Amino acid sequence: MKAVLVTQPHHIVIEERPKPEISEPNEALIKVKVGGICGSDVHIYHGTSSVATYPRVIGHEIVGEIIDIGKQVINWSSGDRVIVDPVISCGTCYQCRIGRKNVCRNLKVRSVHVDGGYQEYIVVPQESIYRIPDNVTWEDAILIEPFTVAEQVCSRAEISADDLVFIMGAGPVGLSVLKMAKLRGATCFISDVVEKRLEFAKTQGADEVLNVKNLDVKNEIFRLTEGLGATVVIDSVCNVKSFEQALTYVCSAGRVITLGFSGEPSAIAQFTITAREIDVRGSRLHNNKFPVVIDYFREGKIDVSNWITHRFHFTAIQEALKVIENQEIEKGKVILYF
Ligand code: MN
């Protein structure tokens, strides 16, 4: 079979590998159908991931069909349509014991620390798969994983209908957070520098969109919130400046959620956080969010039509990455067929 391998930063190859086999009784063999390309895959390719090791089969947004199961696998059979959870946790460390398995001490993430799903077949334990509802297409199912990340953000931010949420950045993460925050009834403002993305954000339920190019963002946020400030700020821009800015948009007793993976320090005075008792909380991957997000998809509460804009065969990964890297090309989610 073929696999997409990043051998070292900026080097990606299609490699011939032996087809994986079930070696443990709790495992399932899956024929991969579709894979979504995530920003984190691109970071691994560019060598800007602080956590990835090489060589690595990338891809953690993976849907496929079970073609074989181990002897102890229950409730699954060949032909079942599944989505693969990228998070692997040990179940015994402090973090797992307090229910925070996505930051497990021995955390392994598919495509980051162990091989991911850009391969024609993959073997995973039954704990790592979830059923795709019959009424959800393969393509829509690809978006379930990004929405688990968004649900994690909303859960870390404790977003409720009372909140005035400012989402910085209208890329795939920002937009999925927007939809999940709207499901919780919050008022949502979202910003970007690309007008087309903001227009799309309006169709996805944004109450106000802010083009930060020619705008005093802080003034605008305080105007929109009648002088209060945002009760929650989500930094889905994730650079040195955006974290500093986020703390100026949030109200006293508000929450700032970080999503970035950069190792570069921001300049933030302690007093900024202390004086107004701001909660700064990280949000990483997801903590058991597949069941709730899958329910939303089954119930039709998350409409993702028009989210996927580019489709490639996985052997054309180079072309797909060029589309993602090209700032001139308008795009949503880019996916690979296997
Ligand atoms: Mn992802």
CSV table of C-alpha atoms and ligand atoms in Angstrom, one decimal:
chain,number,residue,atom,x,y,z
A,1,MET,CA,0.0,0.0,0.0
A,2,LYS,CA,1.0,3.6,-0.3
A,3,ALA,CA,1.5,6.1,2.5
A,4,VAL,CA,2.2,9.9,2.6
A,5,LEU,CA,5.4,10.4,4.5
A,6,VAL,CA,7.1,13.6,5.6
A,7,THR,CA,10.7,12.4,5.8
A,8,GLN,CA,12.0,15.7,7.2
A,9,PRO,CA,10.7,19.3,7.0
A,10,HIS,CA,9.9,20.3,3.4
A,11,HIS,CA,10.3,16.8,2.1
A,12,ILE,CA,7.2,14.8,1.4
A,13,VAL,CA,7.1,11.5,-0.5
A,14,ILE,CA,4.6,8.7,-1.4
A,15,GLU,CA,6.1,5.6,0.1
A,16,GLU,CA,5.3,2.0,-0.6
A,17,ARG,CA,4.8,0.1,2.7
A,18,PRO,CA,3.5,-3.3,3.7
A,19,LYS,CA,-0.2,-3.2,4.4
A,20,PRO,CA,-0.7,-3.1,8.2
A,21,GLU,CA,-2.1,-6.2,9.9
A,22,ILE,CA,-4.1,-6.6,13.1
A,23,SER,CA,-1.7,-7.7,15.8
A,24,GLU,CA,-3.8,-7.2,19.0
A,25,PRO,CA,-7.3,-8.7,19.6
A,26,ASN,CA,-8.9,-5.3,20.2
A,27,GLU,CA,-7.8,-3.8,16.9
A,28,ALA,CA,-9.7,-3.0,13.7
A,29,LEU,CA,-8.2,-2.7,10.2
A,30,ILE,CA,-9.6,0.3,8.3
A,31,LYS,CA,-9.6,1.1,4.6
A,32,VAL,CA,-9.0,4.9,4.6
A,33,LYS,CA,-11.5,6.7,2.4
A,34,VAL,CA,-11.0,10.4,2.9
A,35,GLY,CA,-8.5,12.6,4.8
A,36,GLY,CA,-8.7,16.3,5.7
A,37,ILE,CA,-5.7,18.5,5.7
A,38,CYS,CA,-5.3,20.5,8.9
A,39,GLY,CA,-3.0,23.4,9.7
A,40,SER,CA,-1.1,21.2,11.9
A,41,ASP,CA,-0.2,18.8,9.0
A,42,VAL,CA,1.1,21.8,7.2
A,43,HIS,CA,3.2,22.8,10.2
A,44,ILE,CA,4.7,19.4,10.4
A,45,TYR,CA,5.6,19.6,6.6
A,46,HIS,CA,7.1,23.1,7.1
A,47,GLY,CA,9.0,22.1,10.2
A,48,THR,CA,7.2,24.6,12.4
A,49,SER,CA,5.5,22.1,14.8
A,50,SER,CA,7.1,22.2,18.2
A,51,VAL,CA,6.1,18.6,19.0
A,52,ALA,CA,6.3,16.5,15.8
A,53,THR,CA,9.0,14.0,15.1
A,54,TYR,CA,10.2,12.7,11.7
A,55,PRO,CA,9.8,10.7,9.6
A,56,ARG,CA,6.1,10.8,10.0
A,57,VAL,CA,3.0,9.7,8.1
A,58,ILE,CA,0.8,12.8,8.6
A,59,GLY,CA,-3.0,13.2,8.6
A,60,HIS,CA,-5.3,13.1,11.7
A,61,GLU,CA,-8.6,13.9,10.0
A,62,ILE,CA,-9.5,10.4,8.9
A,63,VAL,CA,-12.6,8.5,7.8
A,64,GLY,CA,-12.8,5.0,6.4
A,65,GLU,CA,-14.5,1.6,6.4
A,66,ILE,CA,-13.7,-1.3,8.7
A,67,ILE,CA,-12.5,-4.3,6.6
A,68,ASP,CA,-11.3,-6.6,9.4
A,69,ILE,CA,-11.6,-6.9,13.2
A,70,GLY,CA,-9.6,-8.6,16.0
A,71,LYS,CA,-11.1,-11.4,18.2
A,72,GLN,CA,-12.1,-9.1,21.1
A,73,VAL,CA,-13.7,-6.3,19.0
A,74,ILE,CA,-17.3,-6.0,19.9
A,75,ASN,CA,-20.1,-4.0,18.3
A,76,TRP,CA,-18.1,-3.5,15.1
A,77,SER,CA,-18.1,-5.4,11.9
A,78,SER,CA,-16.7,-5.2,8.3
A,79,GLY,CA,-18.3,-2.4,6.3
A,80,ASP,CA,-18.9,-0.1,9.3
A,81,ARG,CA,-18.1,3.6,8.5
A,82,VAL,CA,-15.9,5.1,11.1
A,83,ILE,CA,-13.9,8.2,12.1
A,84,VAL,CA,-10.6,7.8,13.8
A,85,ASP,CA,-9.8,9.7,17.0
A,86,PRO,CA,-6.3,11.2,16.8
A,87,VAL,CA,-5.8,11.4,20.6
A,88,ILE,CA,-4.1,8.4,22.3
A,89,SER,CA,-3.9,8.6,26.1
A,90,CYS,CA,-2.5,6.2,28.8
A,91,GLY,CA,-5.5,6.2,31.1
A,92,THR,CA,-3.5,5.9,34.3
A,93,CYS,CA,-1.5,9.2,34.7
A,94,TYR,CA,-2.7,12.1,36.9
A,95,GLN,CA,-4.3,13.9,34.0
A,96,CYS,CA,-6.2,10.9,32.8
A,97,ARG,CA,-7.4,10.2,36.3
A,98,ILE,CA,-8.8,13.7,36.6
A,99,GLY,CA,-10.5,13.4,33.3
A,100,ARG,CA,-8.1,15.5,31.2
A,101,LYS,CA,-6.9,12.8,28.9
A,102,ASN,CA,-6.2,15.1,26.0
A,103,VAL,CA,-3.2,16.5,28.0
A,104,CYS,CA,-2.2,13.0,29.2
A,105,ARG,CA,1.4,12.8,30.5
A,106,ASN,CA,2.1,10.1,27.9
A,107,LEU,CA,0.0,11.7,25.2
A,108,LYS,CA,0.4,10.5,21.7
A,109,VAL,CA,-1.3,12.2,18.7
A,110,ARG,CA,-1.7,10.4,15.4
A,111,SER,CA,0.3,12.2,12.7
A,112,VAL,CA,2.4,14.0,15.3
A,113,HIS,CA,4.0,11.4,17.7
A,114,VAL,CA,2.9,8.3,15.9
A,115,ASP,CA,2.0,7.7,12.3
A,116,GLY,CA,-1.3,9.2,11.1
A,117,GLY,CA,-3.9,8.3,8.6
A,118,TYR,CA,-2.6,9.4,5.1
A,119,GLN,CA,-2.2,5.8,4.1
A,120,GLU,CA,-4.4,3.4,2.3
A,121,TYR,CA,-4.9,1.2,5.4
A,122,ILE,CA,-4.6,1.8,9.1
A,123,VAL,CA,-4.9,-0.4,12.2
A,124,VAL,CA,-6.3,1.2,15.3
A,125,PRO,CA,-7.8,-0.1,18.6
A,126,GLN,CA,-11.6,-0.1,18.9
A,127,GLU,CA,-11.4,2.6,21.6
A,128,SER,CA,-10.1,5.0,18.8
A,129,ILE,CA,-13.1,4.7,16.5
A,130,TYR,CA,-16.5,6.3,16.3
A,131,ARG,CA,-19.4,5.4,14.1
A,132,ILE,CA,-20.4,7.8,11.3
A,133,PRO,CA,-24.2,8.2,11.2
A,134,ASP,CA,-25.8,6.9,8.0
A,135,ASN,CA,-27.1,10.3,7.1
A,136,VAL,CA,-23.7,11.9,7.2
A,137,THR,CA,-21.6,11.8,4.0
A,138,TRP,CA,-17.9,10.9,3.9
A,139,GLU,CA,-17.1,14.5,3.1
A,140,ASP,CA,-19.2,16.0,5.9
A,141,ALA,CA,-17.7,13.4,8.3
A,142,ILE,CA,-14.2,14.8,7.6
A,143,LEU,CA,-15.3,17.9,9.5
A,144,ILE,CA,-16.3,16.1,12.7
A,145,GLU,CA,-12.7,16.1,14.0
A,146,PRO,CA,-12.2,19.9,13.5
A,147,PHE,CA,-15.5,20.4,15.3
A,148,THR,CA,-14.3,18.4,18.3
A,149,VAL,CA,-11.5,20.9,18.5
A,150,ALA,CA,-14.1,23.7,18.4
A,151,GLU,CA,-16.3,22.0,21.0
A,152,GLN,CA,-13.2,21.7,23.3
A,153,VAL,CA,-12.6,25.5,22.9
A,154,CYS,CA,-16.2,26.3,23.8
A,155,SER,CA,-16.1,23.9,26.8
A,156,ARG,CA,-12.8,25.3,28.1
A,157,ALA,CA,-14.3,28.8,27.7
A,158,GLU,CA,-17.5,27.7,29.4
A,159,ILE,CA,-19.5,29.6,26.7
A,160,SER,CA,-23.1,30.1,27.4
A,161,ALA,CA,-25.9,32.3,26.0
A,162,ASP,CA,-24.8,35.2,28.2
A,163,ASP,CA,-21.4,35.5,26.5
A,164,LEU,CA,-20.1,38.1,24.1
A,165,VAL,CA,-17.5,36.1,22.2
A,166,PHE,CA,-14.8,37.6,20.1
A,167,ILE,CA,-13.2,35.1,17.8
A,168,MET,CA,-9.9,36.3,16.3
A,169,GLY,CA,-9.4,34.7,12.9
A,170,ALA,CA,-11.9,33.3,10.5
A,171,GLY,CA,-10.0,30.3,9.2
A,172,PRO,CA,-11.4,26.7,9.7
A,173,VAL,CA,-10.8,26.7,13.4
A,174,GLY,CA,-12.3,30.2,14.0
A,175,LEU,CA,-15.3,29.3,11.9
A,176,SER,CA,-16.0,26.0,13.6
A,177,VAL,CA,-15.7,27.7,17.0
A,178,LEU,CA,-18.2,30.3,15.7
A,179,LYS,CA,-20.7,27.6,14.8
A,180,MET,CA,-20.3,25.8,18.1
A,181,ALA,CA,-20.5,29.0,20.1
A,182,LYS,CA,-23.7,29.9,18.3
A,183,LEU,CA,-25.2,26.5,19.2
A,184,ARG,CA,-24.6,27.6,22.8
A,185,GLY,CA,-26.6,30.8,22.1
A,186,ALA,CA,-23.7,33.2,22.5
A,187,THR,CA,-23.3,36.5,20.6
A,188,CYS,CA,-20.3,36.2,18.4
A,189,PHE,CA,-18.0,38.7,16.7
A,190,ILE,CA,-15.3,37.4,14.4
A,191,SER,CA,-12.3,39.1,12.7
A,192,ASP,CA,-10.0,38.4,9.8
A,193,VAL,CA,-8.0,40.3,7.1
A,194,VAL,CA,-9.6,38.5,4.2
A,195,GLU,CA,-13.0,40.0,3.2
A,196,LYS,CA,-14.2,36.7,1.5
A,197,ARG,CA,-13.7,34.8,4.8
A,198,LEU,CA,-15.7,37.4,6.7
A,199,GLU,CA,-18.5,37.2,4.1
A,200,PHE,CA,-18.6,33.4,4.6
A,201,ALA,CA,-18.5,33.9,8.4
A,202,LYS,CA,-21.7,36.0,8.1
A,203,THR,CA,-23.5,33.1,6.4
A,204,GLN,CA,-22.3,30.9,9.3
A,205,GLY,CA,-24.1,32.9,12.0
A,206,ALA,CA,-21.6,35.7,12.9
A,207,ASP,CA,-23.4,38.6,14.6
A,208,GLU,CA,-20.7,41.1,13.5
A,209,VAL,CA,-17.6,40.7,11.3
A,210,LEU,CA,-14.5,42.8,11.7
A,211,ASN,CA,-12.0,43.4,9.0
A,212,VAL,CA,-8.9,44.2,11.1
A,213,LYS,CA,-7.1,45.7,8.1
A,214,ASN,CA,-8.3,49.3,8.6
A,215,LEU,CA,-9.9,49.1,12.0
A,216,ASP,CA,-9.2,50.0,15.6
A,217,VAL,CA,-10.2,46.6,16.8
A,218,LYS,CA,-10.2,47.4,20.5
A,219,ASN,CA,-12.4,50.4,20.0
A,220,GLU,CA,-14.8,48.4,17.9
A,221,ILE,CA,-15.0,45.5,20.4
A,222,PHE,CA,-15.8,47.9,23.2
A,223,ARG,CA,-18.3,49.7,21.0
A,224,LEU,CA,-20.1,46.4,20.1
A,225,THR,CA,-20.1,45.3,23.8
A,226,GLU,CA,-21.3,48.7,25.1
A,227,GLY,CA,-18.1,49.4,26.9
A,228,LEU,CA,-17.8,46.0,28.6
A,229,GLY,CA,-15.3,44.2,26.4
A,230,ALA,CA,-15.6,40.6,25.2
A,231,THR,CA,-16.5,38.1,27.9
A,232,VAL,CA,-14.6,35.5,26.0
A,233,VAL,CA,-11.7,36.0,23.4
A,234,ILE,CA,-10.6,33.1,21.3
A,235,ASP,CA,-7.2,33.5,19.8
A,236,SER,CA,-7.3,31.5,16.5
A,237,VAL,CA,-4.7,33.8,14.9
A,238,CYS,CA,-2.0,32.4,17.2
A,239,ASN,CA,0.9,34.7,16.8
A,240,VAL,CA,3.0,36.7,19.3
A,241,LYS,CA,0.9,39.8,18.8
A,242,SER,CA,-2.5,38.2,18.7
A,243,PHE,CA,-2.1,36.8,22.3
A,244,GLU,CA,-1.1,40.3,23.5
A,245,GLN,CA,-4.1,41.8,21.7
A,246,ALA,CA,-6.5,39.2,23.0
A,247,LEU,CA,-5.9,40.4,26.6
A,248,THR,CA,-6.8,44.0,25.6
A,249,TYR,CA,-10.2,42.9,24.2
A,250,VAL,CA,-11.4,40.8,27.1
A,251,CYS,CA,-13.5,42.2,30.0
A,252,SER,CA,-12.6,41.8,33.7
A,253,ALA,CA,-13.4,38.3,34.9
A,254,GLY,CA,-13.4,37.2,31.2
A,255,ARG,CA,-11.7,34.2,29.6
A,256,VAL,CA,-9.0,34.2,26.9
A,257,ILE,CA,-8.5,30.9,25.1
A,258,THR,CA,-5.1,30.1,23.4
A,259,LEU,CA,-4.7,27.6,20.6
A,260,GLY,CA,-1.2,28.4,19.3
A,261,PHE,CA,1.7,26.1,19.1
A,262,SER,CA,4.4,28.7,18.6
A,263,GLY,CA,7.4,28.7,21.0
A,264,GLU,CA,8.0,32.4,20.6
A,265,PRO,CA,7.2,34.5,23.7
A,266,SER,CA,4.6,37.2,23.8
A,267,ALA,CA,5.2,40.3,26.1
A,268,ILE,CA,2.4,40.3,28.7
A,269,ALA,CA,2.7,42.1,32.1
A,270,GLN,CA,1.4,40.0,35.0
A,271,PHE,CA,-0.7,42.9,36.2
A,272,THR,CA,-2.7,42.7,33.0
A,273,ILE,CA,-4.0,39.3,34.1
A,274,THR,CA,-4.0,39.9,37.9
A,275,ALA,CA,-5.7,43.3,38.0
A,276,ARG,CA,-8.8,42.1,36.1
A,277,GLU,CA,-8.8,38.4,37.2
A,278,ILE,CA,-8.6,37.2,33.6
A,279,ASP,CA,-8.6,33.5,33.0
A,280,VAL,CA,-6.1,32.5,30.4
A,281,ARG,CA,-6.8,28.9,29.3
A,282,GLY,CA,-5.2,26.7,26.7
A,283,SER,CA,-7.3,24.4,24.6
A,284,ARG,CA,-5.7,21.5,22.8
A,285,LEU,CA,-7.2,18.8,20.7
A,286,HIS,CA,-10.3,17.5,22.4
A,287,ASN,CA,-11.4,15.7,25.5
A,288,ASN,CA,-14.0,13.1,24.7
A,289,LYS,CA,-15.9,15.4,22.3
A,290,PHE,CA,-16.6,12.9,19.4
A,291,PRO,CA,-19.9,11.7,20.9
A,292,VAL,CA,-21.4,15.1,21.3
A,293,VAL,CA,-20.2,16.4,17.9
A,294,ILE,CA,-21.4,13.3,16.1
A,295,ASP,CA,-24.8,13.8,17.6
A,296,TYR,CA,-24.9,17.4,16.3
A,297,PHE,CA,-24.0,16.1,12.8
A,298,ARG,CA,-26.6,13.3,13.0
A,299,GLU,CA,-29.3,15.8,14.1
A,300,GLY,CA,-28.3,18.2,11.3
A,301,LYS,CA,-27.4,21.0,13.7
A,302,ILE,CA,-24.1,21.6,12.0
A,303,ASP,CA,-24.5,22.5,8.3
A,304,VAL,CA,-21.1,22.2,6.6
A,305,SER,CA,-22.1,22.7,3.0
A,306,ASN,CA,-19.6,24.7,1.1
A,307,TRP,CA,-16.9,24.1,3.7
A,308,ILE,CA,-14.9,21.8,1.4
A,309,THR,CA,-13.5,23.6,-1.5
A,310,HIS,CA,-10.6,21.5,-2.9
A,311,ARG,CA,-10.4,17.8,-3.5
A,312,PHE,CA,-7.3,15.8,-4.5
A,313,HIS,CA,-6.2,12.2,-4.8
A,314,PHE,CA,-3.7,11.6,-2.0
A,315,THR,CA,-0.9,10.9,-4.5
A,316,ALA,CA,-1.3,14.6,-5.4
A,317,ILE,CA,-0.5,15.8,-1.9
A,318,GLN,CA,2.2,18.2,-3.3
A,319,GLU,CA,-0.5,20.0,-5.4
A,320,ALA,CA,-2.9,20.1,-2.4
A,321,LEU,CA,-0.2,21.7,-0.2
A,322,LYS,CA,0.5,24.3,-2.9
A,323,VAL,CA,-3.1,25.3,-2.8
A,324,ILE,CA,-3.0,25.7,1.0
A,325,GLU,CA,0.3,27.6,0.8
A,326,ASN,CA,-1.0,30.0,-1.9
A,327,GLN,CA,-2.5,33.0,-0.1
A,328,GLU,CA,-4.1,34.1,-3.4
A,329,ILE,CA,-6.4,31.1,-3.6
A,330,GLU,CA,-9.7,31.3,-1.7
A,331,LYS,CA,-10.2,28.1,0.1
A,332,GLY,CA,-12.0,26.3,2.9
A,333,LYS,CA,-11.2,22.7,3.8
A,334,VAL,CA,-8.8,20.8,1.4
A,335,ILE,CA,-9.3,17.0,1.4
A,336,LEU,CA,-7.6,14.0,0.0
A,337,TYR,CA,-9.3,10.9,-1.5
A,338,PHE,CA,-7.7,7.5,-1.0
B,1,MN,MN,-7.5,18.9,12.7
